[in-house]
Tab-separated table of C-alpha atoms and ligand atoms in Angstrom:
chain	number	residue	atom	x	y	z
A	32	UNK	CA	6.159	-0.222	20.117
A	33	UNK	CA	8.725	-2.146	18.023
A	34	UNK	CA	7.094	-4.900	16.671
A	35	UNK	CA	9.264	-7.848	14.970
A	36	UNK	CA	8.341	-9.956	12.098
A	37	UNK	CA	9.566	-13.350	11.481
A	38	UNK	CA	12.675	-13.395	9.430
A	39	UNK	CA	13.632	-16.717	9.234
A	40	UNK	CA	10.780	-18.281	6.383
A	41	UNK	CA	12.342	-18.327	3.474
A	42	UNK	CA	16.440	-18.490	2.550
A	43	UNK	CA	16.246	-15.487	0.875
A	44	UNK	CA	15.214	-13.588	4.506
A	45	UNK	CA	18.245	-15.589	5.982
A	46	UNK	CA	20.117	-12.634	7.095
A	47	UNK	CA	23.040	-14.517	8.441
A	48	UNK	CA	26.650	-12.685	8.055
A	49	UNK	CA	28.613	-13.046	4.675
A	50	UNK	CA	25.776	-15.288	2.990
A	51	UNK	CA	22.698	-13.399	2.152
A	52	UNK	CA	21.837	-9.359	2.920
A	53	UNK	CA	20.080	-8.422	5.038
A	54	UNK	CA	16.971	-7.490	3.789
A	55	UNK	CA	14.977	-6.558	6.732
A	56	UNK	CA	13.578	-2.491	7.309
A	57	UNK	CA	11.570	-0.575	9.862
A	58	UNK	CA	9.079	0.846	8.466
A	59	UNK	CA	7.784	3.166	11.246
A	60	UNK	CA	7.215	1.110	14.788
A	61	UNK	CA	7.586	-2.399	12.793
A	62	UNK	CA	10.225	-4.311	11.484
A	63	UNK	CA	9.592	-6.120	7.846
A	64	UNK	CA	11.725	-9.267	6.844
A	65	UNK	CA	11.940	-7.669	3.507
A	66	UNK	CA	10.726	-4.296	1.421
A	67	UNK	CA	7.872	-6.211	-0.683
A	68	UNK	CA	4.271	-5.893	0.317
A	69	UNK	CA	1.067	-5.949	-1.698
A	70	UNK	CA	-0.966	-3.174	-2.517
A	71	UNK	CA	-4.752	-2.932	-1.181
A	72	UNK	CA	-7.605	-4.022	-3.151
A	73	UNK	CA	-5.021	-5.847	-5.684
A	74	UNK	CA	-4.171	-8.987	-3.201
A	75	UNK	CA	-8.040	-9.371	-1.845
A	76	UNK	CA	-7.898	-10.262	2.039
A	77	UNK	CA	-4.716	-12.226	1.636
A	78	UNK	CA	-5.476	-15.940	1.973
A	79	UNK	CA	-7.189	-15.943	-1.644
A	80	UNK	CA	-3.256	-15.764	-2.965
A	81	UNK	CA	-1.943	-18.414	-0.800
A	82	UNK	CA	-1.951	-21.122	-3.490
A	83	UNK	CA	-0.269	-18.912	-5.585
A	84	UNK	CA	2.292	-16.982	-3.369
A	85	UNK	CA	3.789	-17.625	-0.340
A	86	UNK	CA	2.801	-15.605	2.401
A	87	UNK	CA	5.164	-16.097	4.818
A	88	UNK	CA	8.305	-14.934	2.391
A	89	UNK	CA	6.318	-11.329	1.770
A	90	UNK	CA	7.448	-8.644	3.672
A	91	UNK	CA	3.631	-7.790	4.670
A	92	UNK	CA	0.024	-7.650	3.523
A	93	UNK	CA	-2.169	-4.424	2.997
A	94	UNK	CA	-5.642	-5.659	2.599
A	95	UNK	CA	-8.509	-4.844	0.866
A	96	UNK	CA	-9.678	-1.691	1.820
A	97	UNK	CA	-12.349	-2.062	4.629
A	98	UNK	CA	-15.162	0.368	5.869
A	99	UNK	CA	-17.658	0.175	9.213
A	100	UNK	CA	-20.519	-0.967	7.407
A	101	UNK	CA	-20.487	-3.393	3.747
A	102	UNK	CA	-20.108	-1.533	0.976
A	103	UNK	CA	-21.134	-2.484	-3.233
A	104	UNK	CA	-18.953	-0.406	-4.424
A	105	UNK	CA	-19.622	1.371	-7.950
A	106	UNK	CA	-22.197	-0.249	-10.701
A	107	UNK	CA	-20.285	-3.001	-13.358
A	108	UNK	CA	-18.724	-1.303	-16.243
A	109	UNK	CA	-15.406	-0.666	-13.164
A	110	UNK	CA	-12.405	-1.717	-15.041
A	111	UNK	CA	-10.601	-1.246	-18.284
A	112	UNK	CA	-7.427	-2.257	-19.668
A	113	UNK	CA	-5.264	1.189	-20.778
A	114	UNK	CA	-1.772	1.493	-22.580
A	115	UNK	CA	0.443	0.204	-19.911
A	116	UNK	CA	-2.096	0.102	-16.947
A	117	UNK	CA	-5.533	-0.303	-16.269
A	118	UNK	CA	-8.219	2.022	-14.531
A	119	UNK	CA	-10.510	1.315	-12.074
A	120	UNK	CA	-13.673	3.046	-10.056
A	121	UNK	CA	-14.225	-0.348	-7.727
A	122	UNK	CA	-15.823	2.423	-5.122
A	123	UNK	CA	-14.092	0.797	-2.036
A	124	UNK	CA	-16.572	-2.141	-2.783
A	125	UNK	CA	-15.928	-4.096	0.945
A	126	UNK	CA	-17.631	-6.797	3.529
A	127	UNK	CA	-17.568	-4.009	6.128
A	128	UNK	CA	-15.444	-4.968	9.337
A	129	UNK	CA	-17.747	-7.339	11.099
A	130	UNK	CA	-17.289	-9.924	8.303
A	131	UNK	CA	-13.829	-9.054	8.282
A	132	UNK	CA	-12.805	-9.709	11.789
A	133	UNK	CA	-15.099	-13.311	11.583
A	134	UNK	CA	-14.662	-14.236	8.238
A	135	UNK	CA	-11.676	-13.029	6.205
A	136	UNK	CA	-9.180	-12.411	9.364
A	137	UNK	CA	-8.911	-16.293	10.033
A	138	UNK	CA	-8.018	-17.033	7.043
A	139	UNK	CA	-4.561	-15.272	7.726
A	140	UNK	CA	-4.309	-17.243	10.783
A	141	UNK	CA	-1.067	-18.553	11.541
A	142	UNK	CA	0.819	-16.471	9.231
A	143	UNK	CA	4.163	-14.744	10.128
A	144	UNK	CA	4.242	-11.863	7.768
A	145	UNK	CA	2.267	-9.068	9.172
A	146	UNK	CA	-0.900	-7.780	8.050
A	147	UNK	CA	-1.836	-4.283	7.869
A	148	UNK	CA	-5.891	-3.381	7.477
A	149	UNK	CA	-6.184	-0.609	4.929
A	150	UNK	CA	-8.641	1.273	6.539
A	151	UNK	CA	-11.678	4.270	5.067
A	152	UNK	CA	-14.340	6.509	6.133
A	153	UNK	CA	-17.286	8.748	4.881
A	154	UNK	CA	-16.111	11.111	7.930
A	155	UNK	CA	-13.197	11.694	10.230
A	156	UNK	CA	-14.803	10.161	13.208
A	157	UNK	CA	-16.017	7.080	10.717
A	158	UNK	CA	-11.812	6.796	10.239
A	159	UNK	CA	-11.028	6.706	14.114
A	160	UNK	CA	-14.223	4.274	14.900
A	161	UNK	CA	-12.550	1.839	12.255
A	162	UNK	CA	-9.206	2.115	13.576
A	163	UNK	CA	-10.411	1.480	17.232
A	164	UNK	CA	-11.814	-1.724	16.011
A	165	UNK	CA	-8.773	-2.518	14.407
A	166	UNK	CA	-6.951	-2.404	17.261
A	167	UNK	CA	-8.221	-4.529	19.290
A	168	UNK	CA	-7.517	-7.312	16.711
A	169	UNK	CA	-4.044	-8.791	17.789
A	170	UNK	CA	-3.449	-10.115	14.861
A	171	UNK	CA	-3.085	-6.979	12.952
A	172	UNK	CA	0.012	-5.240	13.054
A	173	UNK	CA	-1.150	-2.037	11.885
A	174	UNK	CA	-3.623	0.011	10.018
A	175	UNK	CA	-2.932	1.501	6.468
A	176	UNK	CA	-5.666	5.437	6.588
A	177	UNK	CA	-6.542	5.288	2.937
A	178	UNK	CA	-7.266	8.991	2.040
A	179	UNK	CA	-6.703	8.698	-1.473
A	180	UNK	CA	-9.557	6.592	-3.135
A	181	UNK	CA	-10.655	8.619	-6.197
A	182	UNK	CA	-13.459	6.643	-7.059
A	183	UNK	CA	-15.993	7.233	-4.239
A	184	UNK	CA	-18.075	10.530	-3.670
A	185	UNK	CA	-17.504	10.716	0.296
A	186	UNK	CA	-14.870	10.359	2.022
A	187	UNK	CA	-11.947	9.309	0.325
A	188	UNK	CA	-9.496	11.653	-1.773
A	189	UNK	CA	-11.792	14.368	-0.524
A	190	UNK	CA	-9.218	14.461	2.720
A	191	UNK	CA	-6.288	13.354	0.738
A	192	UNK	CA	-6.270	16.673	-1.649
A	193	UNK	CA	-6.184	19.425	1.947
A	194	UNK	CA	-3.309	19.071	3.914
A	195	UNK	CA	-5.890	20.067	6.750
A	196	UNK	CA	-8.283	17.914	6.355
A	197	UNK	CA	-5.242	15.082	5.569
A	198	UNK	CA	-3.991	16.254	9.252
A	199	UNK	CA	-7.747	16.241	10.813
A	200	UNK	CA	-8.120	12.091	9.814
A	201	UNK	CA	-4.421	11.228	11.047
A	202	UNK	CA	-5.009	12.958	14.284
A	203	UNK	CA	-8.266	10.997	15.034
A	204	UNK	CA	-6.811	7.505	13.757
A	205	UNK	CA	-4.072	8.629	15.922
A	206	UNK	CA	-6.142	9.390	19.101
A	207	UNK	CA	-7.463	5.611	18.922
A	208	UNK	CA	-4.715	3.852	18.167
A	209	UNK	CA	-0.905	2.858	19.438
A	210	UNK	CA	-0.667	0.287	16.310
A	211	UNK	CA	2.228	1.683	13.639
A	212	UNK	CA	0.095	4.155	11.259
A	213	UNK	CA	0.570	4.550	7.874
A	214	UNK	CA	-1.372	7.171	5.390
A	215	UNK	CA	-1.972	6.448	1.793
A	216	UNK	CA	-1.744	9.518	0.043
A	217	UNK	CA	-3.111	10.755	-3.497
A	218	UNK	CA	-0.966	12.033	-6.518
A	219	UNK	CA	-4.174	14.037	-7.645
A	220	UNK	CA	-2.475	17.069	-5.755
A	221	UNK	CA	-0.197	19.943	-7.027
A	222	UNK	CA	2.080	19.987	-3.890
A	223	UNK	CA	2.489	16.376	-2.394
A	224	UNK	CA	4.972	17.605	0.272
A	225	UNK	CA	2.616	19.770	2.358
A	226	UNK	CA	0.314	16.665	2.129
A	227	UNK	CA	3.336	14.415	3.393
A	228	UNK	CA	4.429	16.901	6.220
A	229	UNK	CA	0.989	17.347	7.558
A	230	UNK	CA	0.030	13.783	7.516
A	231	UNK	CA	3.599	13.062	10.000
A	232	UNK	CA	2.851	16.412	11.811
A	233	UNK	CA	-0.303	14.526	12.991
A	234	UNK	CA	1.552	11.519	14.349
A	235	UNK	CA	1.655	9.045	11.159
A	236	UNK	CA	4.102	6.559	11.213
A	237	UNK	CA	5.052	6.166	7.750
A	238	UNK	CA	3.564	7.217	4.512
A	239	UNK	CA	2.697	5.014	1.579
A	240	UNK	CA	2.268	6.767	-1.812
A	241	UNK	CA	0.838	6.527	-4.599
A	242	UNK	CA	-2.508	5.799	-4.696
A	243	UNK	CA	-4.135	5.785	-8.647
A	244	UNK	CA	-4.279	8.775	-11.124
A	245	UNK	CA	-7.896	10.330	-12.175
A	246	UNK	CA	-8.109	9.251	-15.514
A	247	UNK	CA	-10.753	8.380	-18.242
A	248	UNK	CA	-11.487	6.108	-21.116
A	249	UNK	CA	-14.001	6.502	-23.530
A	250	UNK	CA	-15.811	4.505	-26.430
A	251	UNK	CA	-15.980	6.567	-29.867
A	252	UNK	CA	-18.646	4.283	-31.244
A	253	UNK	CA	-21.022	4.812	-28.326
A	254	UNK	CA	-19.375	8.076	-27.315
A	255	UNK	CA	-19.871	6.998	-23.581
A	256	UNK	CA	-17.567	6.633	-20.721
A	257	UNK	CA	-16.330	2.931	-20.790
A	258	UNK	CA	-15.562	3.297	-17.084
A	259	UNK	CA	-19.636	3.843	-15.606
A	260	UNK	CA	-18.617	5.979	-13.051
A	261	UNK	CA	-17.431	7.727	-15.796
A	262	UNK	CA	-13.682	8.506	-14.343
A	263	UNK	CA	-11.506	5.928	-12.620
A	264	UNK	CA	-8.070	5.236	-11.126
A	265	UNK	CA	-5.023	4.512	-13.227
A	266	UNK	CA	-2.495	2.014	-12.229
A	267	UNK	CA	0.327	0.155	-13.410
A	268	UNK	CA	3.399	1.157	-15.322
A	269	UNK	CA	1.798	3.922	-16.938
A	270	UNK	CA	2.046	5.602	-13.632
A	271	UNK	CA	5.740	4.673	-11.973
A	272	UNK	CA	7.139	7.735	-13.557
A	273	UNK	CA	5.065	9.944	-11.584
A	274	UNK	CA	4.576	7.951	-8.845
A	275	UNK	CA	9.050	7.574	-8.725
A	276	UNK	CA	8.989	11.718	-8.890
A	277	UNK	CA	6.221	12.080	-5.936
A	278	UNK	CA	7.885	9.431	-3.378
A	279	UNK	CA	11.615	11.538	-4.315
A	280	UNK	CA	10.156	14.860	-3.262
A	281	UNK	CA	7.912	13.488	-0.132
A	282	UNK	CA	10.977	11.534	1.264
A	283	UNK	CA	12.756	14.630	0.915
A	284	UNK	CA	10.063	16.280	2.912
A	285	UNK	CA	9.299	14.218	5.837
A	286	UNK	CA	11.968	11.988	8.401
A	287	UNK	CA	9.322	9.006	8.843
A	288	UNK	CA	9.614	5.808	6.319
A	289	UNK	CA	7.930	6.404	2.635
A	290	UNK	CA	6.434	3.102	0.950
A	291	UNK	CA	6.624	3.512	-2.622
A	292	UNK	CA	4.043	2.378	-4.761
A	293	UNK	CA	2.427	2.555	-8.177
A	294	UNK	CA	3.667	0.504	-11.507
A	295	UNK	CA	6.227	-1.654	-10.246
A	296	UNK	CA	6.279	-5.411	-12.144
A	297	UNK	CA	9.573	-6.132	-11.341
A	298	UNK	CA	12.550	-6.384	-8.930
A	299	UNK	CA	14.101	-3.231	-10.767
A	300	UNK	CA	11.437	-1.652	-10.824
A	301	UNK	CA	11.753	-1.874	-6.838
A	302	UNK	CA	14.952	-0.929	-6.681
A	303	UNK	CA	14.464	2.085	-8.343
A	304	UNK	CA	11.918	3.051	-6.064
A	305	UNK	CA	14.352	2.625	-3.016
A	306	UNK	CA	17.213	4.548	-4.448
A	307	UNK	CA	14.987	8.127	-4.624
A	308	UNK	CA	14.408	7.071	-1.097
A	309	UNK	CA	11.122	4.794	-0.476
A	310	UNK	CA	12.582	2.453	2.573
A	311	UNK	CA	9.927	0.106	1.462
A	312	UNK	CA	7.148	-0.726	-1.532
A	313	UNK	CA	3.854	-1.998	-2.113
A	314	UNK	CA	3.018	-4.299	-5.548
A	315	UNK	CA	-0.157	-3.766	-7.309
A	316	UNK	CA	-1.729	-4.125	-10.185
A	317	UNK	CA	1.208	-6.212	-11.166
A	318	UNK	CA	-0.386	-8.981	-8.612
A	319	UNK	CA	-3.253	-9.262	-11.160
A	320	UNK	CA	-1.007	-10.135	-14.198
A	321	UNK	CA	1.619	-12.104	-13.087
A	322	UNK	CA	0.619	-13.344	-9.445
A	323	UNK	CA	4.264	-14.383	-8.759
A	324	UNK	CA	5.049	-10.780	-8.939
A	325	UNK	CA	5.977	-10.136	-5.384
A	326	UNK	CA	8.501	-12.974	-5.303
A	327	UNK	CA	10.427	-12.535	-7.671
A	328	UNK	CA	10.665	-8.755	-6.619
A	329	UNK	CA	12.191	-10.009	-3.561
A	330	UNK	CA	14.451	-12.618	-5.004
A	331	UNK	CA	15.705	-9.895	-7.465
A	332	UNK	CA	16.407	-7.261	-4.835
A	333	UNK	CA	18.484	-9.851	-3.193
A	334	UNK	CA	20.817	-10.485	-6.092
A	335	UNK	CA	21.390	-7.153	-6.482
A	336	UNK	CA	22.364	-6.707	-3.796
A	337	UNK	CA	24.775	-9.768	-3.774
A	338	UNK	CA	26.138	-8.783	-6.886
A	339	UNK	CA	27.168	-5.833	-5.656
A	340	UNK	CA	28.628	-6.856	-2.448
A	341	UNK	CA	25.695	-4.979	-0.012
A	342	UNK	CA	25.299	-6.938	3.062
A	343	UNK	CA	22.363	-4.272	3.661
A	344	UNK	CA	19.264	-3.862	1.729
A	345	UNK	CA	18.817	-0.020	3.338
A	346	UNK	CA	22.402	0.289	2.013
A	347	UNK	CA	20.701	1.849	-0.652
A	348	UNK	CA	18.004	3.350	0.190
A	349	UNK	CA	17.837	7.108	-0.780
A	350	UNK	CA	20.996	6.916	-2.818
A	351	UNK	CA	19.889	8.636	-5.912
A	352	UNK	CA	23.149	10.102	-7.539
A	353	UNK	CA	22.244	14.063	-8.397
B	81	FMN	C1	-8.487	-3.050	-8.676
B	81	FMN	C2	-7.835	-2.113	-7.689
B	81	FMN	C3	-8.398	-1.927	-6.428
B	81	FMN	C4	-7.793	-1.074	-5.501
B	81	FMN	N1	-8.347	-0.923	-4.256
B	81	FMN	C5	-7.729	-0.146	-3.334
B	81	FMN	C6	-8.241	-0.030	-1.996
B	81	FMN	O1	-9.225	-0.680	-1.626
B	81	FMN	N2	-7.599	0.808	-1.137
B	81	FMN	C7	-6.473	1.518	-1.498
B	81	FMN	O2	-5.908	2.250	-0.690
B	81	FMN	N3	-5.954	1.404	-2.754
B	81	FMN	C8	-6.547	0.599	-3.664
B	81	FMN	N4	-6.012	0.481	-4.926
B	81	FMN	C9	-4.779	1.233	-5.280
B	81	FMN	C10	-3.522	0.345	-5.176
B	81	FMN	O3	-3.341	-0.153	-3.871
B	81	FMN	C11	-2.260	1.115	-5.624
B	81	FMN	O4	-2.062	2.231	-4.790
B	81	FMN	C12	-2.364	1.605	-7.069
B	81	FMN	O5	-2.991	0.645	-7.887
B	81	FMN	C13	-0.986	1.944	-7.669
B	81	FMN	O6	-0.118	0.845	-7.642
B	81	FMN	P1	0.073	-0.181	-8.890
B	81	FMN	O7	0.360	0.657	-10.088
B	81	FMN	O8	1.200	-1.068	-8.480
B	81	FMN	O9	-1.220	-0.928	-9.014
B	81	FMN	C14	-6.603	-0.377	-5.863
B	81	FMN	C15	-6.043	-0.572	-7.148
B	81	FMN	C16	-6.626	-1.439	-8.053
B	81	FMN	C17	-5.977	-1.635	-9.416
């Protein structure tokens, strides 16, 4: 099902002939009025940012990500500021999906930029009862299978690492739902393509990578982990090298859209991500530091594309020179 979003919100989505590009893209069964979404668990359930962002210019949401039943997370001591980046061990803290659908979901109401629900389990079958609920929500436009979250013990990157056990969670997300399907995948693997190819091979619609690096931190005075769960995600720019290298060789690998994410903070930073082939990308931790992030990601991919005379903003997508 082709599913299309609202492209008229802002000028810089006006995609009229000769005046401004055309910066719509399909990113697997849905069509985005622009490349730029935010990143799950760095945007909260969406309406939090609408003072500060808005909405309706985005080309979509990924929210936090959500779970059957309310989770806590991981005990305090869950982030810490690193050399260009930060790491995290949030553990997938949630409201569950009940409080979701009644409480966060209306808050979106109204909005023209779809939404996609970012979506884990402690099992496979805990993944497809999720999804199911998801969708019969019409106000989602999709569902984002998060098998890369580092920082809880079940569930999780456990899937992401095995390209069969990757392939066993897409296929039952896939059995319960016609909604377009994208898998998060994790760069804590040696081969990312046999990740990507069996993720698609199980009927994904698009792939969204990457989720946040294993890393530590610790304190030399105490000599304890400053992170409590004693290892945690990395984000930001630390990680857009790597993360630039893994979406290159899985867009190589697969035919089905790849959302690029991890580091990006600016509207070049985007651009670079859509030249090695990412049709579309998801903003981070970036959202946290400078909450106008996404915006002026999108106004900068226009004029780049006005300066150099592309009436098309997938033009240049996969154009690395070699
Ligand atoms: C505080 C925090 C919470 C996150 N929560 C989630 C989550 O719930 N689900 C998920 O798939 N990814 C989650 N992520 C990972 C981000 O969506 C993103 O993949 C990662 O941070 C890399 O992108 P960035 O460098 O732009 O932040 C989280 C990241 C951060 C920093």
């Amino acid at each position: 099902m082709e599913i299309d979003s609202d492209n008229m919100s802002s000028p810089a989505s006006n995609s009229s002939p000769g005046l401004f590009p055309d910066l719509s893209v399909d990113i697997g069964g849905i069509r985005l009025k622009n490349p730029v979404m935010t990143a799950s668990g760095t945007f909260g359930y969406g309406a939090e940012f609408a003072e500060l962002v808005d909405l309706n210019r985005l080309g979509g949401i990924i929210v936090k990500g959500i779970s059957l039943y309310p989770s806590k997370g991981n005990p305090p001591g869950r982030v810490v500021e690193t050399p260009c980046g930060m790491l995290n061990a949030i553990g997938l803290e949630n409201v569950g999906l009940d409080v979701l659908i009644k409480k966060k979901l209306p808050g979106l109401k109204g909005i023209r930029t779809p939404v996609f629900v970012n979506i884990y389990g402690k099992t496979a079958e805990e993944y497809g009862e999720v999804a199911e609920r998801i969708e019969e929500i019409p106000e989602i436009a999709g569902v984002e299978v998060n098998i890369s979250c580092p920082n809880v013990k079940a569930g999780g990157v456990a899937f992401g690492v095995d390209p069969l056990a990757a392939g066993g969670v897409v296929k039952r997300v896939r059995e319960r739902i016609k909604k377009p399907l994208m898998v998060k995948l994790s760069p804590n693997v040696a081969d990312i393509t046999s990740i990507a190819k069996a993720v698609e091979m199980a009927g994904a619609d698009s792939i969204s990578l990457i989720n946040t690096l294993t890393g530590m931190a610790v304190d030399i005075r105490t000599r304890k982990p400053l992170i409590t769960n004693i290892t945690g995600g990395l984000s930001g720019p630390a990680i857009r090298p790597v993360a630039l290298r893994m979406v290159w060789q899985a867009a190589r690998a697969v035919s089905i859209p790849v959302i690029g994410i991890g580091g990006i903070m600016n509207a070049e930073d985007a651009i670079s991500f859509l030249i090695v082939g990412a049709t579309a990308v998801q903003v981070g931790t970036a959202n946290l530091v400078n909450p106008g992030a996404t915006m002026e990601i999108i106004d900068g991919i226009e004029g780049y594309l006005t300066e150099r005379n592309h009436s098309k903003v997938t033009e240049i997508v996969g154009t690395l020179e070699i």
